[in-house]
PDB file of N, CA and C in Angstrom:
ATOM      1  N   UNK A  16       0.845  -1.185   0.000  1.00 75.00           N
ATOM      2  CA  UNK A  16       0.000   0.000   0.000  1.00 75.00           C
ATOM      3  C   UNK A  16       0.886   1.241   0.000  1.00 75.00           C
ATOM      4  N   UNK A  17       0.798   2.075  -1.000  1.00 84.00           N
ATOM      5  CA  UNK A  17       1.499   3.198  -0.764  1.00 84.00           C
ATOM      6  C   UNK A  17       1.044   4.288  -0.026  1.00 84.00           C
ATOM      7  N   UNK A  18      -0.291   3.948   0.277  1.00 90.00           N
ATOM      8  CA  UNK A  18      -0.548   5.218   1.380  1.00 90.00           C
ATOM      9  C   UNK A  18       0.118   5.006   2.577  1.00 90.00           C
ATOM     10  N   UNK A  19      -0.003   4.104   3.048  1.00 94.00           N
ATOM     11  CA  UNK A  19       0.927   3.797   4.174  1.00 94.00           C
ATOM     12  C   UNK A  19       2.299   4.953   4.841  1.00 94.00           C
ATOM     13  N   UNK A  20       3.205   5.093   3.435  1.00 94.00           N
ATOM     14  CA  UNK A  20       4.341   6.143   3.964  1.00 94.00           C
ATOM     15  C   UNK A  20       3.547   7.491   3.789  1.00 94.00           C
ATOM     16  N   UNK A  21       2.639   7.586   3.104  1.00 94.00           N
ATOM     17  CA  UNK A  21       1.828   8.552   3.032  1.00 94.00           C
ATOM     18  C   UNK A  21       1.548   9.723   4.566  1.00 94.00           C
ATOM     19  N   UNK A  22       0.311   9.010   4.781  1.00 94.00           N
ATOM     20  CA  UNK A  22      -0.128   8.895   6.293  1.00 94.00           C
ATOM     21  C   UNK A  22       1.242   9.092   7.668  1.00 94.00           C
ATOM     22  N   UNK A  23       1.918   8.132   7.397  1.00 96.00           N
ATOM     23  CA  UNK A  23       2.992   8.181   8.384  1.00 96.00           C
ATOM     24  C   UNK A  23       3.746   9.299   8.006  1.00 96.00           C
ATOM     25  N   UNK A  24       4.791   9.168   6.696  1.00 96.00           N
ATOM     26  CA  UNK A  24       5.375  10.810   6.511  1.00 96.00           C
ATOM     27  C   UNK A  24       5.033  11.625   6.844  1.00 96.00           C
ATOM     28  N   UNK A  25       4.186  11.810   5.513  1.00 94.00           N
ATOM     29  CA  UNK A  25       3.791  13.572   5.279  1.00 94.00           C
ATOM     30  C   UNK A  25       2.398  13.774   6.068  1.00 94.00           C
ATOM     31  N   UNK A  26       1.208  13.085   6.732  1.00 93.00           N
ATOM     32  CA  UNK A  26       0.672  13.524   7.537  1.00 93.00           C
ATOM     33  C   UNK A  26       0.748  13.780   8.790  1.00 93.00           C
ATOM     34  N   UNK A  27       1.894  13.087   9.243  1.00 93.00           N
ATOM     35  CA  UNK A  27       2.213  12.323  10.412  1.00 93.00           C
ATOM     36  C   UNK A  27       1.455  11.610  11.343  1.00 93.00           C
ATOM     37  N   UNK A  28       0.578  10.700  10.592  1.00 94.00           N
ATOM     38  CA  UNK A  28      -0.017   9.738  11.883  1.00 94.00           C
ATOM     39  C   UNK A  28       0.964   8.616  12.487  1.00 94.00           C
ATOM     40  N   UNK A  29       0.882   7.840  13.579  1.00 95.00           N
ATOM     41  CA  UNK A  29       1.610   7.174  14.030  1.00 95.00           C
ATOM     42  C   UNK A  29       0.941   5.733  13.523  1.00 95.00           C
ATOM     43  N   UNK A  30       1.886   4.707  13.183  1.00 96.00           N
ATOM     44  CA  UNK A  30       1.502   3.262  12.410  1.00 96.00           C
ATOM     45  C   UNK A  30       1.731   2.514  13.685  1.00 96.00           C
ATOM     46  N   UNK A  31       0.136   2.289  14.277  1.00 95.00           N
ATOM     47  CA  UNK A  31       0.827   1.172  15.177  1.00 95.00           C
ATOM     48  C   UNK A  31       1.082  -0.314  15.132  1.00 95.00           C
ATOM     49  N   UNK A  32       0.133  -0.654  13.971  1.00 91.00           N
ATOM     50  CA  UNK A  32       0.884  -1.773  13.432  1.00 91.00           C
ATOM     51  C   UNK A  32       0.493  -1.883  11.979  1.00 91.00           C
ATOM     52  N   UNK A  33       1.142  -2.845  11.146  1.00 92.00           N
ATOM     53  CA  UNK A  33       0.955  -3.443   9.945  1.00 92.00           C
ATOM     54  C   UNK A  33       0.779  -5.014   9.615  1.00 92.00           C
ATOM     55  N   UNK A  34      -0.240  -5.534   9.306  1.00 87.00           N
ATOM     56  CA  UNK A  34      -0.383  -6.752   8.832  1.00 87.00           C
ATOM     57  C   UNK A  34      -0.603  -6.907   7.004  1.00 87.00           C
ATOM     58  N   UNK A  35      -0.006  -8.435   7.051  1.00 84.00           N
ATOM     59  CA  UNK A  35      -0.823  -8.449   5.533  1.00 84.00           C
ATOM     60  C   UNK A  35      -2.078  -7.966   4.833  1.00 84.00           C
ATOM     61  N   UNK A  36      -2.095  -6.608   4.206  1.00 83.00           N
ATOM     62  CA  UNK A  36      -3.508  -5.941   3.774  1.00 83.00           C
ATOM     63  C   UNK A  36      -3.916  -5.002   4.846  1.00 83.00           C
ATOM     64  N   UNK A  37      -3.595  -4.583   5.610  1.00 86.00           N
ATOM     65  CA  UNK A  37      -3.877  -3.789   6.917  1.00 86.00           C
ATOM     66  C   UNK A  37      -2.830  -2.889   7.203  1.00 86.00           C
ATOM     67  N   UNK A  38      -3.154  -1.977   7.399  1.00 92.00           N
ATOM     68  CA  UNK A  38      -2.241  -0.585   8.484  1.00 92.00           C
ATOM     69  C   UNK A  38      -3.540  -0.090   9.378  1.00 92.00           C
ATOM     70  N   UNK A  39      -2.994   0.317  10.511  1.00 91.00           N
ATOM     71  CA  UNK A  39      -3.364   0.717  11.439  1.00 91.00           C
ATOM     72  C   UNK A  39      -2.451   1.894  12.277  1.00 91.00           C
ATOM     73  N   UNK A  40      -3.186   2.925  12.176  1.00 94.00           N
ATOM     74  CA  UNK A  40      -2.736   4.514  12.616  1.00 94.00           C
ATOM     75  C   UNK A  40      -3.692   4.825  13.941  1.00 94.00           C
ATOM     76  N   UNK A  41      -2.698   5.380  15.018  1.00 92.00           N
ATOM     77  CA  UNK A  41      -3.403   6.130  15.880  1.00 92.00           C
ATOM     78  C   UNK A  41      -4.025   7.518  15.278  1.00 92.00           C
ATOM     79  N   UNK A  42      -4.947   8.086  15.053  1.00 84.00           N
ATOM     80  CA  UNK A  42      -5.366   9.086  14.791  1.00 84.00           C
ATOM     81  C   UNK A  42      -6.001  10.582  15.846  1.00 84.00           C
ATOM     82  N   UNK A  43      -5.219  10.112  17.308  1.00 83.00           N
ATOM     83  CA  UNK A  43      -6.077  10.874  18.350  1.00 83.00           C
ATOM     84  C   UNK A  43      -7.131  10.134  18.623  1.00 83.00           C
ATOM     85  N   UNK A  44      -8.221  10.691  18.972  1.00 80.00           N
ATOM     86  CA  UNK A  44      -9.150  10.263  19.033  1.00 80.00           C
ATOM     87  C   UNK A  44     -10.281   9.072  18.154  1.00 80.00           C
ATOM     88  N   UNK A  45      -9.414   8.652  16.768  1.00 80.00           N
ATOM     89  CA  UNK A  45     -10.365   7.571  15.974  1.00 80.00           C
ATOM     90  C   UNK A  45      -9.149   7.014  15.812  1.00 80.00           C
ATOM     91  N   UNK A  46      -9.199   5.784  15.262  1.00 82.00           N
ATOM     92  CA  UNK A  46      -8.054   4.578  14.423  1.00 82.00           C
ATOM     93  C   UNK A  46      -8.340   5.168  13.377  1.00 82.00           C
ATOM     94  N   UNK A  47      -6.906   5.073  12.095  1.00 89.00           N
ATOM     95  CA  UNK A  47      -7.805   4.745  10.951  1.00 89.00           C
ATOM     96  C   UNK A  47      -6.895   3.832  10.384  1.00 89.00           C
ATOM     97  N   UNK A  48      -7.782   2.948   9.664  1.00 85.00           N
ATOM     98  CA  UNK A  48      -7.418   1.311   9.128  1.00 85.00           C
ATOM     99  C   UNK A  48      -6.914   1.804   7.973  1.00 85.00           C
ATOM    100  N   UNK A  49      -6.171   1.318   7.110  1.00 88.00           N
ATOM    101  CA  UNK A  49      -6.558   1.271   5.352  1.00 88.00           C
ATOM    102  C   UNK A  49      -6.044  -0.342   5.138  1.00 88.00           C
ATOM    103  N   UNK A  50      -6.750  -1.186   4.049  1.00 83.00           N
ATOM    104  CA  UNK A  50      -6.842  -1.896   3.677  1.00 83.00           C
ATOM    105  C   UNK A  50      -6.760  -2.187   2.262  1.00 83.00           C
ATOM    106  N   UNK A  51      -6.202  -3.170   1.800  1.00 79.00           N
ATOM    107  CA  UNK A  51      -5.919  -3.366   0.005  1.00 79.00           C
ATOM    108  C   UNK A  51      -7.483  -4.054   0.294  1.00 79.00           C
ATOM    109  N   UNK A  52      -7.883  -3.379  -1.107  1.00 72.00           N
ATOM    110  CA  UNK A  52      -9.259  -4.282  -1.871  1.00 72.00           C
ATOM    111  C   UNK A  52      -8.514  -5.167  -2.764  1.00 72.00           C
ATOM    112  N   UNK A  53      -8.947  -6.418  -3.121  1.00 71.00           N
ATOM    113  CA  UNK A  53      -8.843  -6.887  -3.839  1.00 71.00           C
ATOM    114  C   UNK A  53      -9.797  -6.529  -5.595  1.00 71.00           C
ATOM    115  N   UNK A  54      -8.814  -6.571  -6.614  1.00 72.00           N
ATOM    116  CA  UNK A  54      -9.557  -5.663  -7.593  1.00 72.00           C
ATOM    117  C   UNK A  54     -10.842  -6.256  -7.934  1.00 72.00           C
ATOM    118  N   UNK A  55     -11.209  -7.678  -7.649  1.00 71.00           N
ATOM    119  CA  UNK A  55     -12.301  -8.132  -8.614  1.00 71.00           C
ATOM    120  C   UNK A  55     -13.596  -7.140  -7.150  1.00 71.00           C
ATOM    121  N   UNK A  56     -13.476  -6.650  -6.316  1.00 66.00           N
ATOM    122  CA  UNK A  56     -14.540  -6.036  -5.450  1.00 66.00           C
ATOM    123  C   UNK A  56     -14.289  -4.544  -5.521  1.00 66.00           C
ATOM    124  N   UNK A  57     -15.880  -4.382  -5.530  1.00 60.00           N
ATOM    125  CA  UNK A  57     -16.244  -3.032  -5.923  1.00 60.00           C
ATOM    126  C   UNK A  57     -16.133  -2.326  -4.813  1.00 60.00           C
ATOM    127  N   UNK A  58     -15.273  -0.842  -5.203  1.00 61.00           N
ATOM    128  CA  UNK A  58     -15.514   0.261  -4.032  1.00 61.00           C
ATOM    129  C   UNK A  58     -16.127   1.060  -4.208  1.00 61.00           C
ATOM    130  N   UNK A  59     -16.326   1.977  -3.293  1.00 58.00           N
ATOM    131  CA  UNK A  59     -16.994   2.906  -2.859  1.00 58.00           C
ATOM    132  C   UNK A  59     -16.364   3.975  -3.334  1.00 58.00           C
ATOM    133  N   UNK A  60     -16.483   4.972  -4.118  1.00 59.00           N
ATOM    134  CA  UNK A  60     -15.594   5.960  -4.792  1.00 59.00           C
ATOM    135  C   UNK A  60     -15.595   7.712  -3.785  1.00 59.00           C
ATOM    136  N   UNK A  61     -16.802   7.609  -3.184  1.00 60.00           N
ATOM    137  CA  UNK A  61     -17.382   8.752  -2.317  1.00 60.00           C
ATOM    138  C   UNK A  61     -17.055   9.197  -1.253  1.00 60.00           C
ATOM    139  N   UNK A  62     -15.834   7.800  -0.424  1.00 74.00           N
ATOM    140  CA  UNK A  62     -15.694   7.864   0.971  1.00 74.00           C
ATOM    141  C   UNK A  62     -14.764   9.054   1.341  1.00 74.00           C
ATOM    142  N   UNK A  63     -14.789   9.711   1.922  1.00 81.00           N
ATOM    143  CA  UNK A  63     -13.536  11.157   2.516  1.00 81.00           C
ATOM    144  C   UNK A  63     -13.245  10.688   3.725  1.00 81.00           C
ATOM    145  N   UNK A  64     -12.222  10.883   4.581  1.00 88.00           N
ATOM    146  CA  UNK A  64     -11.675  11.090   5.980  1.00 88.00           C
ATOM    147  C   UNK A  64     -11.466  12.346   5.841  1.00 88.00           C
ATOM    148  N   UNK A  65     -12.563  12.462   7.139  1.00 89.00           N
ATOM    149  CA  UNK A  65     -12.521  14.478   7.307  1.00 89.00           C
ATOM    150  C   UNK A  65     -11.936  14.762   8.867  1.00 89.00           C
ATOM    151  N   UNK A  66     -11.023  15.288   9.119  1.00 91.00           N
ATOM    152  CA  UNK A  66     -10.153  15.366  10.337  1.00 91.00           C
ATOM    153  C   UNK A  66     -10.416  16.604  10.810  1.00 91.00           C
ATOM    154  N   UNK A  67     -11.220  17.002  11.871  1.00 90.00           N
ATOM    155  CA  UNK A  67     -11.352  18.206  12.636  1.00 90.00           C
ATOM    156  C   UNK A  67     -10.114  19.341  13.222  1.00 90.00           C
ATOM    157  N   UNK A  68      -9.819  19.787  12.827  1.00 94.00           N
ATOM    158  CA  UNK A  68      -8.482  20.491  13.410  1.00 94.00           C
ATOM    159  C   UNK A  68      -8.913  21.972  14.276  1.00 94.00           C
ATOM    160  N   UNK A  69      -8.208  22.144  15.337  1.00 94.00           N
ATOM    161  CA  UNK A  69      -8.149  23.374  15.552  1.00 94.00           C
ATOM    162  C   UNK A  69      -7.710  24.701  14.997  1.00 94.00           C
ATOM    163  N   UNK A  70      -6.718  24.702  13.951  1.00 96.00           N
ATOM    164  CA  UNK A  70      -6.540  25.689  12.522  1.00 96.00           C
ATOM    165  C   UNK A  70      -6.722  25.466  11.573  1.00 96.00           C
ATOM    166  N   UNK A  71      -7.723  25.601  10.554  1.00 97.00           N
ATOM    167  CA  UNK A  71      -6.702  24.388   9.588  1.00 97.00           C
ATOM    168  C   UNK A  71      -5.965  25.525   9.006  1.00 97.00           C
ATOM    169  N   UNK A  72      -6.089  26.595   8.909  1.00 97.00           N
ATOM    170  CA  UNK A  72      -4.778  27.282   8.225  1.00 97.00           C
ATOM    171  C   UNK A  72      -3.027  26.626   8.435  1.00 97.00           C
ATOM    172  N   UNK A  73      -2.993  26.905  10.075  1.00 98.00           N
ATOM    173  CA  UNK A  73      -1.481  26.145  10.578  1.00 98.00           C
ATOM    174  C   UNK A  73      -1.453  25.225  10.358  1.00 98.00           C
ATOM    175  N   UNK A  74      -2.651  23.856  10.427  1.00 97.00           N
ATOM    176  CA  UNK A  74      -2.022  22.810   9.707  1.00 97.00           C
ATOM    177  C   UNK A  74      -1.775  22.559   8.330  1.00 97.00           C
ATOM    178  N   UNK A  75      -2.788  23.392   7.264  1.00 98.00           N
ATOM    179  CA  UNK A  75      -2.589  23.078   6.270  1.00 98.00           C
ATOM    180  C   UNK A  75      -0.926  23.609   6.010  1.00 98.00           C
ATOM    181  N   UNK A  76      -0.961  24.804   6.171  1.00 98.00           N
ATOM    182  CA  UNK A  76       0.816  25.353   6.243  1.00 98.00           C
ATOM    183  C   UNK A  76       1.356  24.114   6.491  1.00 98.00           C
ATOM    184  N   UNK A  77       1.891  23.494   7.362  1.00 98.00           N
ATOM    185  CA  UNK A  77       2.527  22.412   8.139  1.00 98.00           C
ATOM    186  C   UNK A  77       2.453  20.750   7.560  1.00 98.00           C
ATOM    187  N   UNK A  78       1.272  20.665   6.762  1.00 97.00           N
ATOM    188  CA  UNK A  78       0.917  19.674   5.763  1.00 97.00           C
ATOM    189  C   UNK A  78       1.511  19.614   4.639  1.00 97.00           C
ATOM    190  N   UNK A  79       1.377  20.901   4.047  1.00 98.00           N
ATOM    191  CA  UNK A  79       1.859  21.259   2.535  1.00 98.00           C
ATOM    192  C   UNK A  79       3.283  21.337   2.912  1.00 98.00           C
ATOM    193  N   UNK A  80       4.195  21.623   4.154  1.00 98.00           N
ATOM    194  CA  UNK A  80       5.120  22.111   3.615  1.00 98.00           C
ATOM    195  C   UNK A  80       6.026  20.759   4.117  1.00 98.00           C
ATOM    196  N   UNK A  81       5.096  19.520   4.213  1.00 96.00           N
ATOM    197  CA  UNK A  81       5.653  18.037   3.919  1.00 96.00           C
ATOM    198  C   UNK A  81       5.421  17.490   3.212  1.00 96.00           C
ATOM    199  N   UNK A  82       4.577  18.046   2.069  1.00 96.00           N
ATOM    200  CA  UNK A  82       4.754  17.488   0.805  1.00 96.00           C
ATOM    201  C   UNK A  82       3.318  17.067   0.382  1.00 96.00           C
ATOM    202  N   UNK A  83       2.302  17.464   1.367  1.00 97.00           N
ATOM    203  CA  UNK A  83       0.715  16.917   1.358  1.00 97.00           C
ATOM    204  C   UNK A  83      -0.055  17.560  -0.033  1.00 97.00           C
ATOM    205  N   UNK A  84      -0.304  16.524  -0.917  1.00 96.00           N
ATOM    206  CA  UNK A  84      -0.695  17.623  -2.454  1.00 96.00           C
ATOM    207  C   UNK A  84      -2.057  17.831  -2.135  1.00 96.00           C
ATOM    208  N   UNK A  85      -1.990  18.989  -1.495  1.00 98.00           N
ATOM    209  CA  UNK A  85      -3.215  19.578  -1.233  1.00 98.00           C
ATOM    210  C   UNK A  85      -4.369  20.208  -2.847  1.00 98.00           C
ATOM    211  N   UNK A  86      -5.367  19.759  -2.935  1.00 96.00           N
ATOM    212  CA  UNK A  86      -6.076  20.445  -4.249  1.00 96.00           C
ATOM    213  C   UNK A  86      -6.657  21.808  -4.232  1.00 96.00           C
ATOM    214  N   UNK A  87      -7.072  22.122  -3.446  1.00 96.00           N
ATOM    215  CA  UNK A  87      -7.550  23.698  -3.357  1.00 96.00           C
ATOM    216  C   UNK A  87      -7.036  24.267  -2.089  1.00 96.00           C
ATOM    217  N   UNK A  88      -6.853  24.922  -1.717  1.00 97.00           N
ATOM    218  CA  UNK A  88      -6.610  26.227  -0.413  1.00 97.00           C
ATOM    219  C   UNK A  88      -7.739  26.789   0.494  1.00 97.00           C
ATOM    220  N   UNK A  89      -7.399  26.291   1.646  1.00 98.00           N
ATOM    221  CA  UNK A  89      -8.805  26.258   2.453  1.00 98.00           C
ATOM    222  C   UNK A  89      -9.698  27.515   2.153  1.00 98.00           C
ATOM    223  N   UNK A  90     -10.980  27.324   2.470  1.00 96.00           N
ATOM    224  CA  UNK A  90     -12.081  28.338   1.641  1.00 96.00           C
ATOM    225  C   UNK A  90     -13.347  27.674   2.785  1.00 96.00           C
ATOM    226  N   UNK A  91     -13.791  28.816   2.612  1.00 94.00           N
ATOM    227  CA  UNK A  91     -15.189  28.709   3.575  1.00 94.00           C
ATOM    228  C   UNK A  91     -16.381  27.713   2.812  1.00 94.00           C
ATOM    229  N   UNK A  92     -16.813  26.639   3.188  1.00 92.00           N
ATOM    230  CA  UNK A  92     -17.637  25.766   2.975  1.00 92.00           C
ATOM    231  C   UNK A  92     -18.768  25.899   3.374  1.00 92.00           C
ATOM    232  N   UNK A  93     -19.240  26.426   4.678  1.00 88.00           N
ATOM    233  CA  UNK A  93     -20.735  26.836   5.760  1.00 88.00           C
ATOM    234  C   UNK A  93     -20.265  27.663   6.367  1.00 88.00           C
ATOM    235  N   UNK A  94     -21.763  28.046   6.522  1.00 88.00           N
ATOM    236  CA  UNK A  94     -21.969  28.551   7.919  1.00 88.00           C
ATOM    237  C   UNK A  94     -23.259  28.513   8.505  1.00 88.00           C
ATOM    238  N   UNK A  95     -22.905  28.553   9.452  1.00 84.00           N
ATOM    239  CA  UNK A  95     -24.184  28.577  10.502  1.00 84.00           C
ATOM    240  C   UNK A  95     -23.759  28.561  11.987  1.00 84.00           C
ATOM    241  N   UNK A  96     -24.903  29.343  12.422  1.00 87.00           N
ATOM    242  CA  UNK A  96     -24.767  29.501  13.744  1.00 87.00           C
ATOM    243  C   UNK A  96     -23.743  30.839  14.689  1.00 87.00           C
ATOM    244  N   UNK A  97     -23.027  32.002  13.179  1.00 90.00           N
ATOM    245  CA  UNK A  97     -22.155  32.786  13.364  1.00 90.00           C
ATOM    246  C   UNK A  97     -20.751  31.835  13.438  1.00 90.00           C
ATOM    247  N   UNK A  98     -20.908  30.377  12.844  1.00 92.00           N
ATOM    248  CA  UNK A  98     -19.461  30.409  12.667  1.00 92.00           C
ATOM    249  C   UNK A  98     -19.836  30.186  10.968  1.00 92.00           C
ATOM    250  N   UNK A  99     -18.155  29.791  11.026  1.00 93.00           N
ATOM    251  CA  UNK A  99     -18.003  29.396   9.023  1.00 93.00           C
ATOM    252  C   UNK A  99     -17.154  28.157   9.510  1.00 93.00           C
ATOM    253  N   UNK A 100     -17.155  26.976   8.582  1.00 93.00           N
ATOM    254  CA  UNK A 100     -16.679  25.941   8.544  1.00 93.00           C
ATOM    255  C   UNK A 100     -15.424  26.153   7.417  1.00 93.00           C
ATOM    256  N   UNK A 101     -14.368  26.013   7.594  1.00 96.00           N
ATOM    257  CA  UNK A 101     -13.333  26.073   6.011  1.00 96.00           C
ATOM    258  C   UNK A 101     -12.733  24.868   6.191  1.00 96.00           C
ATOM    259  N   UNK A 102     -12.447  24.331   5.431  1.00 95.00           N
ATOM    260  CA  UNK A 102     -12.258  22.967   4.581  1.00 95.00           C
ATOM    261  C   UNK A 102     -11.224  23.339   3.190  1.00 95.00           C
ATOM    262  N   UNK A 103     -10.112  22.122   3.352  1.00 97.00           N
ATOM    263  CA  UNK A 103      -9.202  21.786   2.169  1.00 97.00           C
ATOM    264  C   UNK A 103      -9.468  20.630   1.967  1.00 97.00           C
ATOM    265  N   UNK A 104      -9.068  20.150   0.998  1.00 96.00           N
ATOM    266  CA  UNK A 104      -8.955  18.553   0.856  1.00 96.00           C
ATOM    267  C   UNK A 104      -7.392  17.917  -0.064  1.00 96.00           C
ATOM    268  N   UNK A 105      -7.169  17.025  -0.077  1.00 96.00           N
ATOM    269  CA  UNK A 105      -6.324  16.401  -0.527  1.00 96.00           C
ATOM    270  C   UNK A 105      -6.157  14.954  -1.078  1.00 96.00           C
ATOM    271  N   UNK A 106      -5.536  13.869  -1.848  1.00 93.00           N
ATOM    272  CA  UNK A 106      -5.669  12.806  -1.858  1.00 93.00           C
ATOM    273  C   UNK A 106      -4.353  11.861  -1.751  1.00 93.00           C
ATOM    274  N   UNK A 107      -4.417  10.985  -1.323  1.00 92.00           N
ATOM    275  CA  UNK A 107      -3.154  10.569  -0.700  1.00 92.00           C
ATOM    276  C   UNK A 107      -2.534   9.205  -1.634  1.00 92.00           C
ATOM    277  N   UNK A 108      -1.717   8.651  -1.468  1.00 90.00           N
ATOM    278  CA  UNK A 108      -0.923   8.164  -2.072  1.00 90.00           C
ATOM    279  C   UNK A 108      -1.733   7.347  -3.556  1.00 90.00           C
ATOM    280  N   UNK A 109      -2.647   6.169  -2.625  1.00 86.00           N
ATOM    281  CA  UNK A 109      -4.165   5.486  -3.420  1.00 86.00           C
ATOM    282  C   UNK A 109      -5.420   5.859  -3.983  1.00 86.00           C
ATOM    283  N   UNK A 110      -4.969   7.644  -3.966  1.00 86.00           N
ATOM    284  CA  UNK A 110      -6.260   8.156  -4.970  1.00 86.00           C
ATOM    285  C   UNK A 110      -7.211   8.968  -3.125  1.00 86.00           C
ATOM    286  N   UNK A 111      -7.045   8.325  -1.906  1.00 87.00           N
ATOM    287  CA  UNK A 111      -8.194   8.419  -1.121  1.00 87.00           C
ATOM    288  C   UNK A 111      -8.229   9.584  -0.971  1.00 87.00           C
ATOM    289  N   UNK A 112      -9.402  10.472  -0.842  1.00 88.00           N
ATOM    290  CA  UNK A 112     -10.062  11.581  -0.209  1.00 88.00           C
ATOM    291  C   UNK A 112     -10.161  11.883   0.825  1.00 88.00           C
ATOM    292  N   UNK A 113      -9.270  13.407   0.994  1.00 93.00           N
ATOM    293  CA  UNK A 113      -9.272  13.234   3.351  1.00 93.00           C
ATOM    294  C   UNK A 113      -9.072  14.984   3.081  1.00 93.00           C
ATOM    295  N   UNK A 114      -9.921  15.318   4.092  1.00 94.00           N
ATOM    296  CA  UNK A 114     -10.003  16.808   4.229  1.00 94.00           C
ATOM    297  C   UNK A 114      -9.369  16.955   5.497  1.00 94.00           C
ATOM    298  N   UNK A 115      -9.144  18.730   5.998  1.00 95.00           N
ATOM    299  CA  UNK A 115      -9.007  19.258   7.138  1.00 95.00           C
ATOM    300  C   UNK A 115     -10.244  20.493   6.860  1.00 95.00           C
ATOM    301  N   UNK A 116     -10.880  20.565   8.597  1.00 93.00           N
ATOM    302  CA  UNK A 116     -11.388  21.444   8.635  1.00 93.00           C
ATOM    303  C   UNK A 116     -11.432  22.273   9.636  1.00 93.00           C
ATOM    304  N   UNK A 117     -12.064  23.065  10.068  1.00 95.00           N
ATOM    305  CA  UNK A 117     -11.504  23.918  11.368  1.00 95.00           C
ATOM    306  C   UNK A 117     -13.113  25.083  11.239  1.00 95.00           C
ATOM    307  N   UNK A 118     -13.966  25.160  12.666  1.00 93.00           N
ATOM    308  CA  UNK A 118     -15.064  26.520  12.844  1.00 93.00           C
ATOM    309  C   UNK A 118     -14.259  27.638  12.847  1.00 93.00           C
ATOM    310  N   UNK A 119     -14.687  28.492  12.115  1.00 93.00           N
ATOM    311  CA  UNK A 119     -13.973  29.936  12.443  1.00 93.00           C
ATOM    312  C   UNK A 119     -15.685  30.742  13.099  1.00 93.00           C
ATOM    313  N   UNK A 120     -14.926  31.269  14.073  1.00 91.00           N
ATOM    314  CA  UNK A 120     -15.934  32.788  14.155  1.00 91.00           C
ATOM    315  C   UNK A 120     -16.295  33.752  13.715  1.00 91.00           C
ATOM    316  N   UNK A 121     -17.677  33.583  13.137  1.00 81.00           N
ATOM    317  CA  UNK A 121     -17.776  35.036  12.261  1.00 81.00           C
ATOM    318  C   UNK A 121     -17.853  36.497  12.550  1.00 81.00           C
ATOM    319  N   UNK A 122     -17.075  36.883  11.712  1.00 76.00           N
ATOM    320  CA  UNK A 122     -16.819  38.591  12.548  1.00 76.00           C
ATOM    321  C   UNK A 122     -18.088  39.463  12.691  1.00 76.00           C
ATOM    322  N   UNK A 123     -18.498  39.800  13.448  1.00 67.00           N
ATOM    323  CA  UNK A 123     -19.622  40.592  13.820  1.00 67.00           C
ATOM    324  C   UNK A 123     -19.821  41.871  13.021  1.00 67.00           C
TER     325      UNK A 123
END
């Protein structure tokens, strides 16, 4: 799996282990698995890992400047409630879809 150095490098999650077809990352608060499909089974093309951050400005800075090929530059996605939600996204080694996002407060 090439996401594997992916994730560990340039996102920096921690790999706590690897089996045949399996990685396993501490993610804070969630695991996240990735797994080889075998090609004759159908995936799911839609799935994102969306990671809550407390900036995402500083992390995206801090992402990109390990090499994370980020596709657009965070940008306001919602709002509600007097905040705004901003969101980047990126795709990682296997094509997968994984955002950062972060509430901002809207200025009065």
């Amino acid at each position: 799996m090439q996401s594997v150095a992916f994730w560990r490098d340039q996102v920096g999650l921690i790999l706590v282990r690897e089996t045949p077809g399996f990685a396993f990352f501490d993610g804070g608060t969630v695991q996240l698995v990735l797994n080889v499909v075998p090609p004759n089974m159908l995936i799911a093309t839609l799935t994102e890992i969306v990671f809550e951050v407390d900036d995402v400005m500083a992390r995206y800075e801090a992402l990109r400047d390990r090499g994370v090929p980020f596709e657009v530059e965070p940008r306001p996605v919602m709002e509600e409630n007097g905040r705004r939600l901003v969101a980047t996204h990126f795709r990682d080694s296997d094509g997968n879809l994984a955002s950062i996002t972060s509430w901002v407060t809207t200025p009065s």
